[in-house]
mmCIF file of C-alpha atoms in Angstrom:
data_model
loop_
_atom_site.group_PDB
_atom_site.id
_atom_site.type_symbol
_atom_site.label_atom_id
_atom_site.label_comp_id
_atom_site.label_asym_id
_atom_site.label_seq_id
_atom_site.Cartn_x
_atom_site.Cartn_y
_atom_site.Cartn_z
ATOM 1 C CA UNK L 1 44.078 128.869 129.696
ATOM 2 C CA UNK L 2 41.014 131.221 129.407
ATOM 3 C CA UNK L 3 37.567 129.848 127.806
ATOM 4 C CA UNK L 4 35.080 131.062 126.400
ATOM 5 C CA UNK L 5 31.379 130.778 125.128
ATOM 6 C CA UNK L 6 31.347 130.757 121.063
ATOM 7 C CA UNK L 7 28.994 133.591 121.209
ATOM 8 C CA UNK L 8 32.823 135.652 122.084
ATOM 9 C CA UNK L 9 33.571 134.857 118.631
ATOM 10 C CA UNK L 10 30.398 136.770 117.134
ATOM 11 C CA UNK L 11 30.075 139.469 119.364
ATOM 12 C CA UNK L 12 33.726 139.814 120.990
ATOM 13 C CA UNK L 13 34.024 141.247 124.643
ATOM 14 C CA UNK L 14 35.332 144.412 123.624
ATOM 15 C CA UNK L 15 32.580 145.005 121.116
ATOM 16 C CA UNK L 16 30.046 144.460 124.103
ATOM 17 C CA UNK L 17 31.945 147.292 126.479
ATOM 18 C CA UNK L 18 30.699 149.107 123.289
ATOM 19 C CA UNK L 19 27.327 148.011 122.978
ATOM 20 C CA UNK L 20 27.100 149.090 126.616
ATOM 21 C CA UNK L 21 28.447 152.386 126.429
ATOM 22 C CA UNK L 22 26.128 152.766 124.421
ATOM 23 C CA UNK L 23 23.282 151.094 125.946
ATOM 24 C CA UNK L 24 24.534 153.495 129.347
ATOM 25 C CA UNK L 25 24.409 156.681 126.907
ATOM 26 C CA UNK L 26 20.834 155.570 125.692
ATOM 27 C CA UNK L 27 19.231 155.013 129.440
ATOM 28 C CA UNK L 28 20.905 158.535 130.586
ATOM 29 C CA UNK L 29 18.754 160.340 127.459
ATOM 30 C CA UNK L 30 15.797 158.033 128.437
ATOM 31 C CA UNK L 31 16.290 159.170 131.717
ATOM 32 C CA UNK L 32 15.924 162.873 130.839
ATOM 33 C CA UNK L 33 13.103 162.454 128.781
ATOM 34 C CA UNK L 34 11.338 160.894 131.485
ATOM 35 C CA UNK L 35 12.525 163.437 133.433
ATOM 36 C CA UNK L 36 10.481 166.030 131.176
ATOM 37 C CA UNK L 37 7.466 164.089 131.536
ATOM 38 C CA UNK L 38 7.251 163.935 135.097
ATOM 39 C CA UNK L 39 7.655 167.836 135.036
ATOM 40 C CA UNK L 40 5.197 167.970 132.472
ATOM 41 C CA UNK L 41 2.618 166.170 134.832
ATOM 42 C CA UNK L 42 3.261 168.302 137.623
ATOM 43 C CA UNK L 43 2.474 170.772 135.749
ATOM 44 C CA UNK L 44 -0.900 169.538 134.927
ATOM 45 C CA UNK L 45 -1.619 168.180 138.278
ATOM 46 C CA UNK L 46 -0.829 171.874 139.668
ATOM 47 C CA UNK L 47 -3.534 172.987 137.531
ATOM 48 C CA UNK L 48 -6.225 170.543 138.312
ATOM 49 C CA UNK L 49 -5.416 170.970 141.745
ATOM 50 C CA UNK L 50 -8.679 173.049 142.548
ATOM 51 C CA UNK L 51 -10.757 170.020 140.871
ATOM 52 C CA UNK L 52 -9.413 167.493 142.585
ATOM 53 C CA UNK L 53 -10.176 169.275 145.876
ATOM 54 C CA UNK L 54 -13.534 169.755 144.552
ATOM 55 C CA UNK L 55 -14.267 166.085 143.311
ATOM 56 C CA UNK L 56 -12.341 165.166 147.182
ATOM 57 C CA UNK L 57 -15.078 167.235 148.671
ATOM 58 C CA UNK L 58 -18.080 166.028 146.673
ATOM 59 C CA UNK L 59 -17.596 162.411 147.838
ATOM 60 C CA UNK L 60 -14.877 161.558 145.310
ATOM 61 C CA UNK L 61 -12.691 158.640 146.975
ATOM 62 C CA UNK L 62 -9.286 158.500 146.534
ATOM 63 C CA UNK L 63 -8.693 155.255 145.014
ATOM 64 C CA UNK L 64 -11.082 157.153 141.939
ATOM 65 C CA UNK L 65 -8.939 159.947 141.662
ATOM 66 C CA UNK L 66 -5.790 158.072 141.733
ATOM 67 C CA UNK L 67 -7.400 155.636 139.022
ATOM 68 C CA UNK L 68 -8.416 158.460 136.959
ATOM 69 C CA UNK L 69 -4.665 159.876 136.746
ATOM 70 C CA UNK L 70 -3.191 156.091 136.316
ATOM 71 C CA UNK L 71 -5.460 155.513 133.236
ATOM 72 C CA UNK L 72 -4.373 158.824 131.800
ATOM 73 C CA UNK L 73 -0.959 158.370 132.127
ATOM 74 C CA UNK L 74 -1.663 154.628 130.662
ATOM 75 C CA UNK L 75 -2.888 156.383 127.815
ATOM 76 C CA UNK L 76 -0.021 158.580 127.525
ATOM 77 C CA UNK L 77 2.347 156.026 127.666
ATOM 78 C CA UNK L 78 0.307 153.927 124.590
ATOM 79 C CA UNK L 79 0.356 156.487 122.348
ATOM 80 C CA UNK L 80 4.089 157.534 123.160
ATOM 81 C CA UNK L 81 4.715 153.766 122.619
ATOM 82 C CA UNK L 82 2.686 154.134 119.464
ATOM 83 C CA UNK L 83 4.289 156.695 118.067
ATOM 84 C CA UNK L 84 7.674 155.763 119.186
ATOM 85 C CA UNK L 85 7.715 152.090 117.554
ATOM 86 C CA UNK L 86 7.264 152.857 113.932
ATOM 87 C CA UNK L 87 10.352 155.169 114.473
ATOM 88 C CA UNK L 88 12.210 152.490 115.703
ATOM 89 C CA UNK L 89 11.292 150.009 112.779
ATOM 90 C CA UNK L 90 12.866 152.249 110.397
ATOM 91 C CA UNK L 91 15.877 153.438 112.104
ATOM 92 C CA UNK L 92 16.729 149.238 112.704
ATOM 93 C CA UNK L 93 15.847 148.744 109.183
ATOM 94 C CA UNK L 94 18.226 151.765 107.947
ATOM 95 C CA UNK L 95 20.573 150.037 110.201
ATOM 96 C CA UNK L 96 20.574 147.080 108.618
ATOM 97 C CA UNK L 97 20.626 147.615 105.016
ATOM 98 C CA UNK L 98 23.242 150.113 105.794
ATOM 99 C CA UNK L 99 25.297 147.489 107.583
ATOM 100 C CA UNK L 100 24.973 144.658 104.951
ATOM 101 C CA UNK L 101 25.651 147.414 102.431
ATOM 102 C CA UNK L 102 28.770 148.344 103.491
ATOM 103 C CA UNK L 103 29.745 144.191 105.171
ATOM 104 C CA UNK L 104 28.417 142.067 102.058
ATOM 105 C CA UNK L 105 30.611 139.416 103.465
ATOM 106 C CA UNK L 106 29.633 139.596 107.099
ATOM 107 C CA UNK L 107 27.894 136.645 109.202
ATOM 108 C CA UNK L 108 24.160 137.470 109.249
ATOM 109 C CA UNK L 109 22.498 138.085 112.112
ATOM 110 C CA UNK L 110 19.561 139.172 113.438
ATOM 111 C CA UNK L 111 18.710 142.556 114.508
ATOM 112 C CA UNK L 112 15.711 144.341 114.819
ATOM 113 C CA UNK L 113 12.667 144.152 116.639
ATOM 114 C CA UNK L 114 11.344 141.474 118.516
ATOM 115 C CA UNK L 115 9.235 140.258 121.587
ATOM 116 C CA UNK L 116 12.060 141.211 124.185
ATOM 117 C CA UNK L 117 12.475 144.943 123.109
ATOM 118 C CA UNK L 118 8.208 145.102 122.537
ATOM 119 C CA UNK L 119 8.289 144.234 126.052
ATOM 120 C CA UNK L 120 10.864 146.534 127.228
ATOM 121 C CA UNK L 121 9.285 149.221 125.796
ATOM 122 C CA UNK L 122 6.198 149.039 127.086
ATOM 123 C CA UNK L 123 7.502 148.830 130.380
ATOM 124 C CA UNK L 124 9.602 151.153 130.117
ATOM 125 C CA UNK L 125 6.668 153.457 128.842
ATOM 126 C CA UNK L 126 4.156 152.175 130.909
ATOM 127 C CA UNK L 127 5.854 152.406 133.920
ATOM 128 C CA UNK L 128 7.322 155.782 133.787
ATOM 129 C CA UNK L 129 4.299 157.387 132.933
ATOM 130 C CA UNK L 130 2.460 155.418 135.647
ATOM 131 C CA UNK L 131 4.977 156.225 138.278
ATOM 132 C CA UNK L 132 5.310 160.105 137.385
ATOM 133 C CA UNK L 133 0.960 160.468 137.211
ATOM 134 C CA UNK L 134 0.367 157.939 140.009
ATOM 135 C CA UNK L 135 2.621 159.488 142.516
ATOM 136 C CA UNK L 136 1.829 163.024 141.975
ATOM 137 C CA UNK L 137 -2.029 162.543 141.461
ATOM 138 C CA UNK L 138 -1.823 160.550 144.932
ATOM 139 C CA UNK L 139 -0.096 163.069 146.654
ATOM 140 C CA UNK L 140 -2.926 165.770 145.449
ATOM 141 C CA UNK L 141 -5.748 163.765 146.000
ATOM 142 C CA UNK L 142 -6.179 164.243 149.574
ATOM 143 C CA UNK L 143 -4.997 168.060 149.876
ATOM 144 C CA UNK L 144 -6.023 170.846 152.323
ATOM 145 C CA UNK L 145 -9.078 172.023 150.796
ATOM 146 C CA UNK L 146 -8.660 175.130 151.971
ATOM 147 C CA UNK L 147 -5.187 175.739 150.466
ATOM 148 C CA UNK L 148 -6.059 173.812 147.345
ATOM 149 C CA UNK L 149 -9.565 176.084 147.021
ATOM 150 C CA UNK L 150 -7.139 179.264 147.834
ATOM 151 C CA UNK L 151 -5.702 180.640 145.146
ATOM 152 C CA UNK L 152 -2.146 181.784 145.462
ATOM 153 C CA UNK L 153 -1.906 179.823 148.377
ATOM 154 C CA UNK L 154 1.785 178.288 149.494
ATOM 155 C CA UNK L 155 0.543 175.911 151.031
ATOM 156 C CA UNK L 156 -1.165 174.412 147.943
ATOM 157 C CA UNK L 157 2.179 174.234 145.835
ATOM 158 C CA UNK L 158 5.191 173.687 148.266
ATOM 159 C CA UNK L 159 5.298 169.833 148.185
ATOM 160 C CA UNK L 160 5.328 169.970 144.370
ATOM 161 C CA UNK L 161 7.618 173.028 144.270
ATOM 162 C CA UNK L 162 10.152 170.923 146.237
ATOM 163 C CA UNK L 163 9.412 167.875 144.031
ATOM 164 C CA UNK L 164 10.214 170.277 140.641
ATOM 165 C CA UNK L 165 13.105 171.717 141.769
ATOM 166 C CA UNK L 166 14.454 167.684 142.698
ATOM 167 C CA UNK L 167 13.544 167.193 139.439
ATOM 168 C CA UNK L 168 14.695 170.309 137.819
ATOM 169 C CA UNK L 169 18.586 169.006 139.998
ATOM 170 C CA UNK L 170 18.307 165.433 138.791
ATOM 171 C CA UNK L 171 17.835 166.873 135.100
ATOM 172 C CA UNK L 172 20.651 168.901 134.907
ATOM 173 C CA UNK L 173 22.750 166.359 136.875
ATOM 174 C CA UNK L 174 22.075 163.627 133.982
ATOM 175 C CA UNK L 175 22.487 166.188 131.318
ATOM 176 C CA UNK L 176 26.276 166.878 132.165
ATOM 177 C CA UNK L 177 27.065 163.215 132.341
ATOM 178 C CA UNK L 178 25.817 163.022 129.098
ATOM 179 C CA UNK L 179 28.075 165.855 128.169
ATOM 180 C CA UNK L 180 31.382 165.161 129.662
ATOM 181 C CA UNK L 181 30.920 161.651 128.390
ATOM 182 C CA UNK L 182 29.989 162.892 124.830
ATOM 183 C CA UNK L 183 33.140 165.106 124.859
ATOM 184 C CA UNK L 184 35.577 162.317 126.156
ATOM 185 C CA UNK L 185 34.528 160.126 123.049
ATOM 186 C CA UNK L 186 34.696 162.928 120.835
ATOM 187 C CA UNK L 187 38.001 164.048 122.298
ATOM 188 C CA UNK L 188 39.420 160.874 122.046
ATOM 189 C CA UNK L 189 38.173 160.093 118.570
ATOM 190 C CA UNK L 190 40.094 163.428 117.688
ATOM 191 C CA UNK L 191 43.405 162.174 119.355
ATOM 192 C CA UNK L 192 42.727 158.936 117.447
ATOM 193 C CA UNK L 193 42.927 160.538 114.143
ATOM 194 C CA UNK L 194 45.375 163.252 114.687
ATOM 195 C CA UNK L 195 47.901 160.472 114.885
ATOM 196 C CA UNK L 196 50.415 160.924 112.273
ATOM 197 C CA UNK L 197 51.002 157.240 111.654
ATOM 198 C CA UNK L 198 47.073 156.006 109.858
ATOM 199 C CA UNK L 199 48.035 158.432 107.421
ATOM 200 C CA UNK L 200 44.982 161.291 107.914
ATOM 201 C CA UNK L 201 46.612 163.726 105.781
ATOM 202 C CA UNK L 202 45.774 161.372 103.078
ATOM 203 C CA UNK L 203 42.557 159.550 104.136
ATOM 204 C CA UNK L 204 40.097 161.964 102.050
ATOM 205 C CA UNK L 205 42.011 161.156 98.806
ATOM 206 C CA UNK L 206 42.296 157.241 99.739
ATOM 207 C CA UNK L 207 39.599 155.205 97.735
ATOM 208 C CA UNK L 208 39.744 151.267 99.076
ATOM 209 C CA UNK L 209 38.187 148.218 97.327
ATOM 210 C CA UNK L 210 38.036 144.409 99.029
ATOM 211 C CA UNK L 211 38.151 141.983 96.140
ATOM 212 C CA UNK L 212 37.588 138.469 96.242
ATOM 213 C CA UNK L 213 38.200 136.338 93.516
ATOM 214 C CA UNK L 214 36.420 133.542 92.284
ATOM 215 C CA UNK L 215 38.363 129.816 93.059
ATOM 216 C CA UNK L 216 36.899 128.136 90.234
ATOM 217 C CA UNK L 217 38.674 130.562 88.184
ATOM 218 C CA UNK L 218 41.677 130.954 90.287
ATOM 219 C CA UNK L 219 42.873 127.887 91.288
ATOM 220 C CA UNK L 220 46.744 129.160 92.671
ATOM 221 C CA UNK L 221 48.788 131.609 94.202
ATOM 222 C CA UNK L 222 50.051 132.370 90.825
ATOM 223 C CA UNK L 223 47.222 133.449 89.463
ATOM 224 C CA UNK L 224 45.620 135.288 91.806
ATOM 225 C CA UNK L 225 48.874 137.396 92.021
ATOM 226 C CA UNK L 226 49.392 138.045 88.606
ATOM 227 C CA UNK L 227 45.818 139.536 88.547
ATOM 228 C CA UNK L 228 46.754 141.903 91.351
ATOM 229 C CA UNK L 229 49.839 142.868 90.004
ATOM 230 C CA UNK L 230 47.746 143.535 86.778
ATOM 231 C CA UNK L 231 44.839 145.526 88.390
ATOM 232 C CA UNK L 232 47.929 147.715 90.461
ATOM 233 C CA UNK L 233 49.779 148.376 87.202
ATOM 234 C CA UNK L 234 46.856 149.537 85.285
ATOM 235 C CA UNK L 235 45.394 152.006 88.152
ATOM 236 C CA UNK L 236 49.376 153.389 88.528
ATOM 237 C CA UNK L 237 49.280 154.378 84.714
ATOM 238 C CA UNK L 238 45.663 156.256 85.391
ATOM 239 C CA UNK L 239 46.963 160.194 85.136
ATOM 240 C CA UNK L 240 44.282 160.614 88.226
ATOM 241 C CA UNK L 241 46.202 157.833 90.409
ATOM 242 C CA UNK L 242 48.550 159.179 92.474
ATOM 243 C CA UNK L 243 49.875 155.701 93.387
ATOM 244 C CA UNK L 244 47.942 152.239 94.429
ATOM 245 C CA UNK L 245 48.758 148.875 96.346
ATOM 246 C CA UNK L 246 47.651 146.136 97.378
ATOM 247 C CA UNK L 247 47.230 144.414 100.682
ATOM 248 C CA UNK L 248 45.414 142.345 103.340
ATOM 249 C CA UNK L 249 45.190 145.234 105.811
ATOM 250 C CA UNK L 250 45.190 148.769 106.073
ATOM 251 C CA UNK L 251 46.990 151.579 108.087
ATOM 252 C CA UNK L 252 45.977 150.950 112.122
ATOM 253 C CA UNK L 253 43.003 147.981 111.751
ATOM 254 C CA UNK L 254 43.635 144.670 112.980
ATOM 255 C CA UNK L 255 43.623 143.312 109.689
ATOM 256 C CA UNK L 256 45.954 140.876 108.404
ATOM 257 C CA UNK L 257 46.978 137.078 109.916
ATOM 258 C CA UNK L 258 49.385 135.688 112.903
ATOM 259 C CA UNK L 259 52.669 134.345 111.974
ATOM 260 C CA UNK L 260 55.571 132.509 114.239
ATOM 261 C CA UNK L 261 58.356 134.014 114.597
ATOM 262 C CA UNK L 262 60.993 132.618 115.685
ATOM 263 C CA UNK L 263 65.331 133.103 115.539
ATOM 264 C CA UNK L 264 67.448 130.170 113.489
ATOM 265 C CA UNK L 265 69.153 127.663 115.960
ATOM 266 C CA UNK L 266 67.132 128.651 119.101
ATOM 267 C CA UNK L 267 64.804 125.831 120.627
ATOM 268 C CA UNK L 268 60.917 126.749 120.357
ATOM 269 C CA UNK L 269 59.822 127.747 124.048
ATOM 270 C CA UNK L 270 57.746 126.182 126.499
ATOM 271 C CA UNK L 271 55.213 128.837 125.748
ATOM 272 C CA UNK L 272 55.379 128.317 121.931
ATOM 273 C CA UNK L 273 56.396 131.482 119.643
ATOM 274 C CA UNK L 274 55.793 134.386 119.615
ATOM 275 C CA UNK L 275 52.813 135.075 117.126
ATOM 276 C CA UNK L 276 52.490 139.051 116.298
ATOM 277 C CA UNK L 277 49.522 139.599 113.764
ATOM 278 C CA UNK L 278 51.357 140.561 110.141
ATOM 279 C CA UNK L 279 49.489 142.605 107.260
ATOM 280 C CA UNK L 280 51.224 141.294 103.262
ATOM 281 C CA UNK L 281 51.904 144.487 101.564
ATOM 282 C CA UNK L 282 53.687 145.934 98.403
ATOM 283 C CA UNK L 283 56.610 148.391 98.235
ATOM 284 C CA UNK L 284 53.724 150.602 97.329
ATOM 285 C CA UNK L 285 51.611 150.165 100.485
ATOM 286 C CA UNK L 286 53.180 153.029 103.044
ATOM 287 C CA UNK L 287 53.606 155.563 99.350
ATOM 288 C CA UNK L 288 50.033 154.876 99.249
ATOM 289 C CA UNK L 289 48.731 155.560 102.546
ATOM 290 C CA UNK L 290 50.494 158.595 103.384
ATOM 291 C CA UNK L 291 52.419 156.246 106.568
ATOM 292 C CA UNK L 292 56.100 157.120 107.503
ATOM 293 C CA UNK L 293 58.220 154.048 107.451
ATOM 294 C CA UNK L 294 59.775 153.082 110.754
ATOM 295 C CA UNK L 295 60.896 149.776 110.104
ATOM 296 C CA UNK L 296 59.280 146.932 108.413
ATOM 297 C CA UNK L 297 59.617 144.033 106.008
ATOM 298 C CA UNK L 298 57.646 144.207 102.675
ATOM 299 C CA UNK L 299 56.254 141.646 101.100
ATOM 300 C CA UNK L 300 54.960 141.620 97.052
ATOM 301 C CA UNK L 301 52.274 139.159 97.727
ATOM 302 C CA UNK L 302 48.998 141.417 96.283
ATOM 303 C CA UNK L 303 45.608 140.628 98.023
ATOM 304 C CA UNK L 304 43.436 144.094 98.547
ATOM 305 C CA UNK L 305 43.824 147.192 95.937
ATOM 306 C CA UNK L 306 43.516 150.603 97.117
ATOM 307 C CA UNK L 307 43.752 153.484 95.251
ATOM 308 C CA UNK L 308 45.213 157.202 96.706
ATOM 309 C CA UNK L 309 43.430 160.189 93.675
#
């Protein structure tokens, strides 16, 4: 017997391999980005490399210089976080009326932005920042003032050369993980839906509807199948229907309900029956769908139209 928390039943453990696949994809690109930035301060510390030497050589301490690059890069990480919020606000927002849009039915939940991802971001921002300015603007706060006053010197820029080129390696590195991973989904996505049996040749000219029906006005089986069998008749006799159905499931989703099966005369084992999952179709359904029959059972119990133009 295998247990497990009731939060399993909201977000199941395949659906959180997803979520972080996705969350492993995400820290990769963050990764790069921060990536740029550090270059991007190198950059500028190379350049202010002659006035650090000079502020070094005036008196300037090095807990001042390093304090003056750490409140910079503070700075920079604010108004990155600044900027960077807003976008987020509206991407989860777009998120979530497109989710509820397209899952009316769905068990609400929440998802946006709260304390927890504030936090993360601002230490993801802060600290980045902070480690890429801090590091370099220690390392060039107490330089050779006579290779840092030299221009042209070798001396002055061979630490931070080496430190690019790391950087430059790690960059490129990240970037074709991000590839080759981007490809295998996209690869297997393509092998997913060049499989002959969901029916792709037809899935552009497929139009599906879920339709509940009220209980207060349908109180049986009886009468919620003869408006089924209604709704399927009148769509067939549309001259733009090609042919409709109705079902619990469609082609390849774990739609659909788990039955017992089991043989007449034979004792139930100790393990119980077997229960495969079962989708209720019409004689329609496979016509519909563009599916090749195998071998299957149909049933003329009529719960979800769909409708092949």
């Amino acid at each position: 017997m295998t247990v497990y928390p009731l939060s399993v039943s909201f977000a199941p453990l395949d659906l959180r391999r997803w979520l972080w696949l996705m969350f492993g994809a995400g820290a990769v690109v963050m990764l790069l980005a921060c990536i740029n930035v550090a270059n991007l301060q190198l950059v500028q510390t190379l350049q202010r490399r002659h006035e650090l030497a000079l502020r070094s050589a005036l008196g300037g301490s090095r807990a001042r210089l390093v304090f003056g690059a750490l409140a910079e890069s503070v700075l920079l990480g604010a108004g990155a976080l600044a900027v960077a919020l807003p976008i987020t606000h509206g991407c989860s927002f777009w998120m979530r009326v497109t989710w509820m849009a397209s899952h009316p039915d769905s068990v609400p939940f929440a998802h946006g932005i709260d304390g927890w991802v504030l936090v993360f971001g601002a230490a993801v921002a802060m600290l980045s920042t902070s480690l890429a300015g801090g590091i370099l603007a220690w390392r060039a706060s107490r330089p050779d003032l006579q290779d840092a006053l030299r221009d042209g010197s070798k001396g002055s820029v061979g630490g931070f050369a080496r430190v690019a080129k790391i950087m430059v390696v790690a960059e490129v590195a990240l970037t074709v993980v991000l590839l080759v991973g981007a490809g295998t989904f996209v690869r297997a996505l393509d092998t997913l839906l060049a499989q002959p049996a969901v029916g792709t040749s037809h899935a552009a000219q497929v139009l599906t509807a879920k339709v509940a029906l009220p209980p207060q006005l349908y109180r049986d089986d009886a009468q919620r199948i003869r408006f089924f069998d209604s709704v399927v008749e009148r769509l067939r006799q549309n001259p733009d229907v090609v042919d409709a159905t109705a079902s619990d499931t469609v082609p390849s989703a774990i739609l659909g309900s788990h039955e017992d099966v089991s043989l007449p005369g034979q004792p139930q084992p100790a393990d119980g029956w077997l229960r495969p999952q079962m989708g209720i179709v019409d004689p329609h359904f496979l016509d519909t769908y563009g599916v090749r029959l195998l071998e299957a059972a149909l049933s003329m119990r009529a719960i979800r139209p769909a409708v092949r133009r």
